[in-house]
Coordinates of C-alpha atoms and ligand atoms in Angstrom, one line a residue:
X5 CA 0.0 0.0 0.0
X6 CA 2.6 2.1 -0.5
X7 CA 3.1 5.2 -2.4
X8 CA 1.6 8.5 -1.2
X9 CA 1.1 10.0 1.8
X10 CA -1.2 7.8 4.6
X11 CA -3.6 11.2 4.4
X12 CA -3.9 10.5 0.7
X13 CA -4.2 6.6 0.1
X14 CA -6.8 6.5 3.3
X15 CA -10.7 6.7 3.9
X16 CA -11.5 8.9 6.7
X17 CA -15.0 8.6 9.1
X18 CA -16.0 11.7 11.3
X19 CA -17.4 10.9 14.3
X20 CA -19.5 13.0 16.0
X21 CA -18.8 12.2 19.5
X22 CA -22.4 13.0 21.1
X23 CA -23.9 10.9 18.8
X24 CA -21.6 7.9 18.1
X25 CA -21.9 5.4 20.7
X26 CA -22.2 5.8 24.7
X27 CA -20.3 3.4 27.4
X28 CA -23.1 4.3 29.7
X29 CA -26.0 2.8 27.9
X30 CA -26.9 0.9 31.0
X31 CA -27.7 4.4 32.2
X32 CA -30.7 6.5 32.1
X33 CA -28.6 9.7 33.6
X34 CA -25.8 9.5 31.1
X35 CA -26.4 7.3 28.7
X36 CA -28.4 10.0 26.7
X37 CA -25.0 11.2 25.1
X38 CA -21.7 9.6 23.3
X39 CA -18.6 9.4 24.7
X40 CA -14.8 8.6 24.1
X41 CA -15.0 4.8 25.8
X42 CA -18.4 4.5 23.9
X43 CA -15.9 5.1 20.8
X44 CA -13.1 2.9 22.1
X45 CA -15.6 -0.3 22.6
X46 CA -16.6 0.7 18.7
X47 CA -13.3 0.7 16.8
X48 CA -14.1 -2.4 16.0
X49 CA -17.0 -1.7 13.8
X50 CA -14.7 0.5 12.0
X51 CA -12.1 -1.7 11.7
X52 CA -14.9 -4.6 10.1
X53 CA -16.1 -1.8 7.6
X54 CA -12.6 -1.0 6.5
X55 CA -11.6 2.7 7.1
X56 CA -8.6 4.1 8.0
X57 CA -8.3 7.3 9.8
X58 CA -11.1 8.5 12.2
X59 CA -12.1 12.3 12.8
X60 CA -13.3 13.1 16.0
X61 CA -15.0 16.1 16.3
X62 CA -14.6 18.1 19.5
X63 CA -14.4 16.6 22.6
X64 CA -13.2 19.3 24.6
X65 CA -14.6 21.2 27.9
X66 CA -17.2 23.8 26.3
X67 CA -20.9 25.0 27.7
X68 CA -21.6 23.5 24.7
X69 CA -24.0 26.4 23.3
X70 CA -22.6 25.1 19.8
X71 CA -21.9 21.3 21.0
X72 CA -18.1 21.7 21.3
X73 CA -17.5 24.0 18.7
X74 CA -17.7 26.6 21.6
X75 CA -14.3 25.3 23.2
X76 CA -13.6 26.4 27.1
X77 CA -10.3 24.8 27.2
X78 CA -8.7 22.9 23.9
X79 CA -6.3 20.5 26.3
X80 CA -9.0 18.5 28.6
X81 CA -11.8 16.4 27.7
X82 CA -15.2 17.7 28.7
X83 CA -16.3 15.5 31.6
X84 CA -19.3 14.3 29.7
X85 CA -16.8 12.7 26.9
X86 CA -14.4 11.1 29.5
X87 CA -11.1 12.1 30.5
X88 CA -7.4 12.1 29.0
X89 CA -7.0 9.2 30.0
X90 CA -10.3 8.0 28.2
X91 CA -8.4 9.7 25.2
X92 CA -5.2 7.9 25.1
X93 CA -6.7 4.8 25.8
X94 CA -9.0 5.3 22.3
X95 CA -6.1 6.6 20.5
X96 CA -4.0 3.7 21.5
X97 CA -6.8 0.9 20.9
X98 CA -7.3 2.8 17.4
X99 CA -3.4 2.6 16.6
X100 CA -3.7 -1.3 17.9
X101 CA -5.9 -1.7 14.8
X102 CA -3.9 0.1 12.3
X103 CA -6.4 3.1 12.5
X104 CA -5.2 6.7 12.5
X105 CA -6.7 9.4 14.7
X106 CA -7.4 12.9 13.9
X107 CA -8.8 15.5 16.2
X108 CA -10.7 18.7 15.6
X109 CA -8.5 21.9 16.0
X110 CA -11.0 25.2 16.5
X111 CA -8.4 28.3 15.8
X112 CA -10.8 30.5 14.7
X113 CA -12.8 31.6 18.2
X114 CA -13.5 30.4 22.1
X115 CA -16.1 30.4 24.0
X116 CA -17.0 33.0 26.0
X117 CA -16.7 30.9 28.5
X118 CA -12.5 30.2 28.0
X119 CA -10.6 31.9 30.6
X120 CA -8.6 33.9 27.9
X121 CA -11.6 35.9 26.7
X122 CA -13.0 36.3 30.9
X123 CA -9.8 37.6 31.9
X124 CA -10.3 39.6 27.9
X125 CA -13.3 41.3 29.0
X126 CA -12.2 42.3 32.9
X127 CA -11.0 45.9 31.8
X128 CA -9.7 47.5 28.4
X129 CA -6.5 47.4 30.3
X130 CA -6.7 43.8 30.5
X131 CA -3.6 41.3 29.5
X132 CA -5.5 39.1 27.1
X133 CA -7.9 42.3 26.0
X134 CA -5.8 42.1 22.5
X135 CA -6.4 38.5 22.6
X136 CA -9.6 39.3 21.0
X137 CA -11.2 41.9 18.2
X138 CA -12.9 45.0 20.5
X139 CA -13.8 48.2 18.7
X140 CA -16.0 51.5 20.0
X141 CA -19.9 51.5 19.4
X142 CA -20.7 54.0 16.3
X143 CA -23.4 56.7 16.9
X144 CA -26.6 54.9 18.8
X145 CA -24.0 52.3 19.2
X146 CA -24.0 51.0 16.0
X147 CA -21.4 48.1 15.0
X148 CA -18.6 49.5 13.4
X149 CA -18.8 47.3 9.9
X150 CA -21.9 45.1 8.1
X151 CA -20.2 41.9 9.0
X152 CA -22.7 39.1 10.2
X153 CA -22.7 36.4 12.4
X154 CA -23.5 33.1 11.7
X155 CA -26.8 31.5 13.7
X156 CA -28.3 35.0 15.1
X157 CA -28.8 36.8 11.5
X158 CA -27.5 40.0 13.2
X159 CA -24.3 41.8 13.4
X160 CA -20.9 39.8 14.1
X161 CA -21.0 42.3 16.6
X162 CA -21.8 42.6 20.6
X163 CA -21.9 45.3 23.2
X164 CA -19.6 43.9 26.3
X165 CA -21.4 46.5 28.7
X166 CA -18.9 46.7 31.4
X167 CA -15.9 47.6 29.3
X168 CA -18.3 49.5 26.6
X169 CA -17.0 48.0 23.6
X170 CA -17.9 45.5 20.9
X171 CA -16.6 42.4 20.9
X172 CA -16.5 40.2 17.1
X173 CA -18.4 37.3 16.6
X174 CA -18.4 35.2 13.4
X175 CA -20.7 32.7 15.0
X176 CA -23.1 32.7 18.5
X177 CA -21.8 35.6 20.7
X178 CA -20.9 33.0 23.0
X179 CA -18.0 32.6 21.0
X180 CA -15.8 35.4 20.4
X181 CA -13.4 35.7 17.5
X182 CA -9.7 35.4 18.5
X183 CA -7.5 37.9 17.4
X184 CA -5.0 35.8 15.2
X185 CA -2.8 39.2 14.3
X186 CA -1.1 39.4 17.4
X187 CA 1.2 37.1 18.4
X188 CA 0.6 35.8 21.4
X189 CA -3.1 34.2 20.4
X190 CA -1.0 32.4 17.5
X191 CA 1.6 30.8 19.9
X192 CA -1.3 30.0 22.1
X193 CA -3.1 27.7 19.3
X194 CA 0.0 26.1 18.1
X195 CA 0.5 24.7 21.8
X196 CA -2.9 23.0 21.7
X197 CA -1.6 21.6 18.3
X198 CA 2.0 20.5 20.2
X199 CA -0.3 18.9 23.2
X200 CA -2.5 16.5 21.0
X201 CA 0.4 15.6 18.5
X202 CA 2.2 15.2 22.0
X203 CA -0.5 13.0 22.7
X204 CA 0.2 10.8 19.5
X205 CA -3.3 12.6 17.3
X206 CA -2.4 11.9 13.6
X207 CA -3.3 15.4 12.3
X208 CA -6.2 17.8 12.8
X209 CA -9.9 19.0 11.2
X210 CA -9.1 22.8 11.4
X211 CA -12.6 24.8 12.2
X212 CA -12.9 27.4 9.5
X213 CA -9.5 27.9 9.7
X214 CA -9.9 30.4 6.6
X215 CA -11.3 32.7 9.1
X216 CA -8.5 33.4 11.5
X217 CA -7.0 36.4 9.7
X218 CA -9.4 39.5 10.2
X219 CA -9.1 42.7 8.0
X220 CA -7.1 45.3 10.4
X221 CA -9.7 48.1 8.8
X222 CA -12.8 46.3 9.3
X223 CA -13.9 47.0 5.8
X224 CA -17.4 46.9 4.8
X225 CA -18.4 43.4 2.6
X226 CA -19.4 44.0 -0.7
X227 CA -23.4 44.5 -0.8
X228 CA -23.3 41.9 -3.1
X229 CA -22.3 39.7 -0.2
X230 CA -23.4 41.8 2.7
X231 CA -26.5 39.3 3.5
X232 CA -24.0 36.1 4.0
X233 CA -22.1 35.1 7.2
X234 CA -19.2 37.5 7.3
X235 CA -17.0 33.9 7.7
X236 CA -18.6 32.7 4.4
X237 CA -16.8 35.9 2.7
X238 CA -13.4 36.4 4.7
X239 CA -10.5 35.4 3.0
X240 CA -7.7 37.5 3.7
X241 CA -3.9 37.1 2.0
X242 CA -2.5 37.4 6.1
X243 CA -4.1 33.7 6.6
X244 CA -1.6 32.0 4.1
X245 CA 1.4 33.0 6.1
X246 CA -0.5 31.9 9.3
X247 CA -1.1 29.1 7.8
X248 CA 2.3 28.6 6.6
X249 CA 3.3 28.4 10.6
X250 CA 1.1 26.3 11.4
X251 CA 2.8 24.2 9.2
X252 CA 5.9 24.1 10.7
X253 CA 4.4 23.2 13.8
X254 CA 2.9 20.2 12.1
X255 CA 6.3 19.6 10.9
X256 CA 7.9 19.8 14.3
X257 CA 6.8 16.0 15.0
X258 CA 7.4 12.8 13.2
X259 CA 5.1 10.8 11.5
X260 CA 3.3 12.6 8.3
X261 CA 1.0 14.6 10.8
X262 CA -1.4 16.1 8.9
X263 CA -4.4 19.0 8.2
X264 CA -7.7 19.1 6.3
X265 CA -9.4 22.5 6.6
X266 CA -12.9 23.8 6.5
X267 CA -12.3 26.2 4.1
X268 CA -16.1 27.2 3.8
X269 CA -15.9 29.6 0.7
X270 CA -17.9 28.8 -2.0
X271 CA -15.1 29.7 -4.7
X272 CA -13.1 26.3 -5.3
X273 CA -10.5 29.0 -6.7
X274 CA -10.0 30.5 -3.3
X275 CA -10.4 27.4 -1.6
X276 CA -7.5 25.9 -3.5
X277 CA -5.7 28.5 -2.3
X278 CA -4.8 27.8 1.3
X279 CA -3.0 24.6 -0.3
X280 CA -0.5 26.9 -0.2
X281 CA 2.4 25.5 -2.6
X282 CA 2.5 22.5 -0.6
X283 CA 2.9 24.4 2.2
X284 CA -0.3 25.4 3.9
X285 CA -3.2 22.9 4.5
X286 CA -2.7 19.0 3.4
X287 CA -6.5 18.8 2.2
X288 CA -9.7 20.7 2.0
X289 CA -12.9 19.9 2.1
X290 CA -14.4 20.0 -1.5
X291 CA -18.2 21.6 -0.4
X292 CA -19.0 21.9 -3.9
X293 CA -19.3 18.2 -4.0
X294 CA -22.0 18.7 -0.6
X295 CA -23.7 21.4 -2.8
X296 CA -24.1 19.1 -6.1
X297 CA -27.5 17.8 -6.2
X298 CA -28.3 14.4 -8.4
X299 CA -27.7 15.2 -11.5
X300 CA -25.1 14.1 -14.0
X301 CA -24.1 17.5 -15.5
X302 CA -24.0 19.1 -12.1
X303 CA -21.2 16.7 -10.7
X304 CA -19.4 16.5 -13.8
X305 CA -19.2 20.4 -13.8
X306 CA -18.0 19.9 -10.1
X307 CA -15.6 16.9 -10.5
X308 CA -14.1 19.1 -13.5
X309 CA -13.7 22.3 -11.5
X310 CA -12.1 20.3 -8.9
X311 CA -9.9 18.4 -11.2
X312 CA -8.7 21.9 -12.7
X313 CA -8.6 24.3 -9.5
X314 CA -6.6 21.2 -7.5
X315 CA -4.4 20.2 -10.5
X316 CA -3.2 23.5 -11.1
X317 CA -1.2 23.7 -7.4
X318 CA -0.6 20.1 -7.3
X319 CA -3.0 19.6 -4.6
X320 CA -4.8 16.4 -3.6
X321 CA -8.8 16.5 -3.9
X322 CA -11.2 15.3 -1.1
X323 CA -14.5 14.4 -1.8
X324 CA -17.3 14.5 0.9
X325 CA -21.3 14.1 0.8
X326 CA -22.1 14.7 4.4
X327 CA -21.4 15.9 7.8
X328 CA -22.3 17.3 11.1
X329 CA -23.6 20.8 9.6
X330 CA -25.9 19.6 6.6
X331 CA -28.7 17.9 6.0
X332 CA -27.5 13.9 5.0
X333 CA -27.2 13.3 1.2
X334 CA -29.4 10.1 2.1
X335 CA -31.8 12.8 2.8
X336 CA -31.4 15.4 0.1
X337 CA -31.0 12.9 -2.4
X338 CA -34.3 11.5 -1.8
X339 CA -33.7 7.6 -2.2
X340 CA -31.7 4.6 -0.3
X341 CA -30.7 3.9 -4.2
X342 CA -29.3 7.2 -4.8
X343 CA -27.6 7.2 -1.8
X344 CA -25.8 3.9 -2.7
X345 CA -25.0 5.0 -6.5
X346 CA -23.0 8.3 -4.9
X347 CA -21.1 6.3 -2.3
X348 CA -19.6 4.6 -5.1
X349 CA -18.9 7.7 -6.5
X350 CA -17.7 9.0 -3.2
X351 CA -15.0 6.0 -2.8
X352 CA -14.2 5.7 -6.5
X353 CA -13.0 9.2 -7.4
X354 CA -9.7 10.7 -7.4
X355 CA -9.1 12.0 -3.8
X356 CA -9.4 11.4 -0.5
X357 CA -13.3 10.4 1.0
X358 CA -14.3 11.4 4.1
X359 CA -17.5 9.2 5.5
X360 CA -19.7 10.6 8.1
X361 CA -21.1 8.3 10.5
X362 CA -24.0 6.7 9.7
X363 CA -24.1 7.0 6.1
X364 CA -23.1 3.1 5.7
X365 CA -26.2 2.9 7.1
X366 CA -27.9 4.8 4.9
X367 CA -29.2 6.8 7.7
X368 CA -32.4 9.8 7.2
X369 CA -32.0 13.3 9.2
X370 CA -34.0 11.9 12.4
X371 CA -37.2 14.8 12.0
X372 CA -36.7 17.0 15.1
X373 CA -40.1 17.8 17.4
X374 CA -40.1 21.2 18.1
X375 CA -39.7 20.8 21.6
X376 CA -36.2 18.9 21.4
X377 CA -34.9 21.1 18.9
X378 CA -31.6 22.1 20.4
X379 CA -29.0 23.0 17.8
X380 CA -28.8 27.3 17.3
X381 CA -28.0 26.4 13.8
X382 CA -31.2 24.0 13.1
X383 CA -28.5 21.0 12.4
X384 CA -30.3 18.7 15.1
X385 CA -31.5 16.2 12.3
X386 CA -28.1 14.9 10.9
X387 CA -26.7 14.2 14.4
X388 CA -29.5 11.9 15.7
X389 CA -27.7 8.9 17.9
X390 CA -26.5 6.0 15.3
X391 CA -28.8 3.1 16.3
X392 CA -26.6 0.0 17.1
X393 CA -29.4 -2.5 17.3
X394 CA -32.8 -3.1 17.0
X395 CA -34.1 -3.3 20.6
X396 CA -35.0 -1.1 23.2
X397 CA -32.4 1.8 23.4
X398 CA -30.9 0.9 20.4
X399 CA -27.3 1.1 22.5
X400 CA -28.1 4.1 24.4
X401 CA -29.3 5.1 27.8
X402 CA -32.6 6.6 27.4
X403 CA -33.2 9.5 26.8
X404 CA -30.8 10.0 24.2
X405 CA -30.2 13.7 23.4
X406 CA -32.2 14.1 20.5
X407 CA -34.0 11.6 18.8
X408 CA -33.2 8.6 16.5
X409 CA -32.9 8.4 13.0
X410 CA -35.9 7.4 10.8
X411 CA -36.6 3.4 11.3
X412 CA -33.9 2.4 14.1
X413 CA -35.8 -1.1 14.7
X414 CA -34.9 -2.0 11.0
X415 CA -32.2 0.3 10.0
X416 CA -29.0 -0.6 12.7
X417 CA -25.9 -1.6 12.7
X418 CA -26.8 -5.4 13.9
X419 CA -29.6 -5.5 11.5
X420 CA -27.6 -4.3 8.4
X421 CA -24.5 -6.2 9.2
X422 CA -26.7 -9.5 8.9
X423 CA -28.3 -8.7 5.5
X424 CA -25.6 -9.2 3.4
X425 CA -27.6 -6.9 0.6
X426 CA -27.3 -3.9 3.2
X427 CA -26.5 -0.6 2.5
X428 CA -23.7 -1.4 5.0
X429 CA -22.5 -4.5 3.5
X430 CA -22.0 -2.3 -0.1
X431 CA -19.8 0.1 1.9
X432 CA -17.9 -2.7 3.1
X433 CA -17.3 -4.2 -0.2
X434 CA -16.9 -0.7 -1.6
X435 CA -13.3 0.3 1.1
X436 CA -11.8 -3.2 0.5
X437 CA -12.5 -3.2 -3.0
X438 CA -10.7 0.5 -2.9
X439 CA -8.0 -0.6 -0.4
X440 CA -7.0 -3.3 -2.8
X441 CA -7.0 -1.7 -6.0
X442 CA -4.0 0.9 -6.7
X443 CA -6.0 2.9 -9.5
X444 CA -9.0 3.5 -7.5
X445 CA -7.1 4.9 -4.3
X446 CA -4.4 6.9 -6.4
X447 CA -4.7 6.0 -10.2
X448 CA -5.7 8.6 -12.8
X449 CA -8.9 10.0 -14.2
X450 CA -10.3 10.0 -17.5
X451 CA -14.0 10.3 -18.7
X452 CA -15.8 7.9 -20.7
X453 CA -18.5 8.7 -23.3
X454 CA -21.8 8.1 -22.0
X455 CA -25.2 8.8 -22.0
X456 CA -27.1 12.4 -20.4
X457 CA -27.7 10.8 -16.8
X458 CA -24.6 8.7 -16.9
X459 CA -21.0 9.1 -15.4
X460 CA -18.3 7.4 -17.0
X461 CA -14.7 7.2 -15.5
X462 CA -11.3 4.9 -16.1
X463 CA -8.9 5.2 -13.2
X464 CA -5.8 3.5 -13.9
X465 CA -2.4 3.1 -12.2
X466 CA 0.1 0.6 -13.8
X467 CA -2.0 -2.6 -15.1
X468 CA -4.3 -2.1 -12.8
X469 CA -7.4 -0.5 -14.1
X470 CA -11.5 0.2 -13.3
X471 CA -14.3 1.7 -15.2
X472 CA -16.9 3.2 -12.6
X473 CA -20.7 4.2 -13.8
X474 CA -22.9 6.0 -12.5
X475 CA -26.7 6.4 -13.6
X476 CA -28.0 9.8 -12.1
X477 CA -31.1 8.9 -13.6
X478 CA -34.5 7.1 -13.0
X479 CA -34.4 4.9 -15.9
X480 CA -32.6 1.9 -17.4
X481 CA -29.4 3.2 -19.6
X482 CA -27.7 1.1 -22.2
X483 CA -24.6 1.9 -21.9
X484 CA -21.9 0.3 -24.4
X485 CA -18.5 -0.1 -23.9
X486 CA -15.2 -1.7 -25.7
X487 CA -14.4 -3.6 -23.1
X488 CA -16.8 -3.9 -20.3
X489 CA -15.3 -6.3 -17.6
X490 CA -16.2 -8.1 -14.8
X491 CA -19.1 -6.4 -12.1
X492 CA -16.6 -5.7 -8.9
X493 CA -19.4 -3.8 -7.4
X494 CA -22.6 -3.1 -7.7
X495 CA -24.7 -0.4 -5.9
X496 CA -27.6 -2.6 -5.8
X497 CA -25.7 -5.9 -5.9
X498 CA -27.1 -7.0 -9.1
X499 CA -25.0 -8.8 -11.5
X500 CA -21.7 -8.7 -9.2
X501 CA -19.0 -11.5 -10.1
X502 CA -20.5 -11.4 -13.6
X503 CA -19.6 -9.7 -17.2
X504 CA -21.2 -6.5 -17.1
X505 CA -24.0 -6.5 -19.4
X506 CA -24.1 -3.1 -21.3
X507 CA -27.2 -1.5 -19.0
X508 CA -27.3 0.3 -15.5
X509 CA -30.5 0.3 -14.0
X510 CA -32.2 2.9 -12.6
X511 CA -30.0 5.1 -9.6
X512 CA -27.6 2.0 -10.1
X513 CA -23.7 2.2 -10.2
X514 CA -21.0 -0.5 -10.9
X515 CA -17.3 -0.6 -10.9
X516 CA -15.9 -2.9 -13.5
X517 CA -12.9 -4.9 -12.7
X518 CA -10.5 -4.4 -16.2
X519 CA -8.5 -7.7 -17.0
X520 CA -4.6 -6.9 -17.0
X521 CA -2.6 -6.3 -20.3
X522 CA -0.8 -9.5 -18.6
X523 CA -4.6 -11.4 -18.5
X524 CA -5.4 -10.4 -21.7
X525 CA -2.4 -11.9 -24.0
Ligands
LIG617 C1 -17.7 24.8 11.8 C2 -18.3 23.6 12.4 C3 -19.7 23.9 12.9 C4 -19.6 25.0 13.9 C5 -18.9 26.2 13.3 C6 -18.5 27.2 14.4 O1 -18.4 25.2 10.6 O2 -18.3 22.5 11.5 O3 -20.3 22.8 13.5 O4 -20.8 25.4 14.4 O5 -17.7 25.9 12.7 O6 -17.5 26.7 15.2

């Protein structure tokens, strides 16, 4: 398996902590949310599905007004994850399997609740005041730009009353902005980086880590953009050289620790920019991909862009259909089918996929009751508690935090992993079909003719070779090729093991096994 980079060759799978799986389901008082031994018990599962890497998302102490994203204090555990210890125990069980561990890194802000920004707001005379971004109320006490927050739809602004300034927000005001132009805050976040790669953590998810540097003269936005999250917009030429130091820290330690950033601007162009030239981030996420709907022409557009934007600084794609902030492709695609055809898109495309839990299951948005809505940012529904079995609790200590996904008696992990047709079993098949085949984990990328709804792609890497299609549509497609192979995969099983026979059904996808040159003669 070798030839690139781990962070390259690999499969990742974000886990969402509070929803993944609990130690305490015998409990009714804490059994209600995940935790790190709840993880440690599960590696297994992962290791049976065949990933490589695990993302955790954060797990640190926070009031949890954005459920962790609202850090306290990046270098303990909150209490209701576990401990440190609780940590290095998972990361050591997950290294015992071969699995690698990243963490989530949140540069960009604290909560209001982290000491630095307390001691911040005691006085404008205050140590760690230009920790943070303050500036004086305007006339009426007006904010001094248009910027908005994220989750309020109001100003990225707030009055701190007792020191009469405004404080910066990108996000809840619970969770101040952290002034990344002075020094001090930078050293600061690249000794939380030092402590978990201390701690042995693989590399790091950096929380819109696009939005760290702020513009010194607090421009205005565009009106053209003024409506958006001021975060959505900021992109500012001072991040790259931040960036570029947080580099060297990575490169302090041994071991290919690595980066992906949530680089959440909507211009792959700009996005592919904090690449850096091989200097910056390792990967970004690719949220065009998230924003593709079904359709053919739409991720063809999007796989070209990518292809072109990437390839032009040398930098490594990664392709992603769901996570903790959206609503699950399962559920904006509309169908189990559809959600099988793209994870064979997902795992057969050039760049790294990152899983979010649950889709092997094929997992709905659980609908959300008004009255247990909890999320600020209405993302309750992707994060419902992944049902590990049909009975009562499903693996959890009643009640669970928010509800469960549609169908839990059916659609589990016990369940699935006995119906060898599963959603969860073509996932499986999918990563070890990936893990053994050179072209599909780092080979190249060439189109195919095909019909409208259809995607047609070779990846090849020495002799080894696979033709992946993909039928966007609802119909049956004829869909002829030279030399069509042997069925390696099917989305819907059908027809595996056999010669493919020149038609996809409808929402179905194949990869096609190629014989060798070697085979052929
Ligand atoms: C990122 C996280 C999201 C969080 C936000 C603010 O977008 O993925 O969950 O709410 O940052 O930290």
């Amino acid at each position: 398996m070798s030839g690139g980079p781990w962070w390259r060759d690999g499969v990742f799978y974000q886990i969402y902590p509070r929803s993944f799986a609990t130690s305490m389901h015998a409990s009714s008082t804490h059994g209600g949310v995940g935790d790190l031994r709840g993880v440690t018990a599960r590696l297994d599962h992962l290791v049976w599905l065949g990933v490589d890497a695990l993302w955790l998302s954060p797990f640190y102490r926070s009031p949890m007004r954005d459920f962790g994203y609202d850090v306290a204090d990046h270098c303990d555990v909150d209490p209701r994850f576990g401990t440190l210890a609780d940590f290095d125990a998972l990361v050591a069980a997950a290294h015992a399997r071969g699995l690698r561990v990243i963490v989530d890194w949140v540069p960009a802000h604290v909560s209001s609740d982290h000491p630095w920004f307390r001691e911040a707001r005691t006085g404008r005379a205050s140590a760690r005041r230009d920790w943070f971004v303050w500036a004086d109320p305007g006339p009426g006490g007006a904010p001094p730009n248009n910027w908005r927050s994220t989750f309020t739809d109001g100003p990225a602004w707030t009055l701190d009353e007792a020191t009469g300034q405004l404080y910066l927000h990108s996000f809840l005001p619970e969770q101040p902005d952290l002034a990344w132009a002075n020094p001090q805050v930078r050293r600061a976040m690249h000794d939380v980086l030092r402590f978990w790669m201390a701690r042995g953590v693989d590399g790091f998810r950096a929380d819109v880590v696009h939005n760290v540097g702020k513009d010194p003269a607090l421009t205005d936005v565009p009106a053209d953009v003024a409506g958006l999250p001021y975060f959505m917009v900021n992109d500012q030429a001072v991040t790259h050289e931040y960036l570029r130091e947080v580099r060297r820290v990575l490169d302090e330690f041994p071991g290919d620790r690595m980066m992906v950033g949530e680089v959440f601007l909507l211009d792959p162009e700009r996005m592919a920019a904090y690449h850096g030239h091989g200097d910056e981030l390792h990967l970004c996420f690719n949220f065009a991909a998230v924003f593709a709907p079904w359709s053919a022409a739409r991720w063809r557009a999007c796989i070209d862009r990518t292809a072109a934007v990437l390839g032009a600084r040398d930098a490594w794609p990664t392709w992603v259909l769901s996570n903790h902030d959206l609503p699950r492709h399962r559920t904006r695609y509309g169908s189990e089918a559809r959600a099988r055809a793209a994870a064979v898109l997902l795992l057969t495309l050039r760049g790294t996929p990152f899983l979010y839990m649950g889709e092997e299951l094929g997992l709905a948005d659980a609908p959300i009751p008004p009255d247990r809505a909890v999320d600020p940012g209405g993302r309750d529904g992707c994060r419902a508690p992944l049902p590990w079995h049909g009975e009562a609790g499903h693996g959890w200590g009643p009640p669970t935090w928010l509800p469960f996904p549609p169908d839990a008696a059916t659609r589990n992990v016990a369940e699935l992993k006995r119906d060898a047709t599963s959603i969860l079993h073509l996932y499986r098949r999918l990563l070890a079909a990936r893990r053994a085949a050179p072209s599909l984990r780092r080979g190249t990328f060439e189109w195919l003719p095909a019909p409208e709804s259809v995607l047609a792609f070779r990846r090849s890497h020495e002799e080894d070779a696979r033709l992946v299609l993909v039928n966007f549509g609802d119909d049956r497609v004829r869909v002829e090729l030279p030399s069509p192979g042997v069925v390696e995969i099917a989305s819907d099983g059908v027809g595996e093991g056999a010669v493919f026979e020149q038609f996809l059904g409808a929402s179905q996808a194949v990869v096609l096994r190629q014989p060798t040159p070697a085979a052929r003669r």
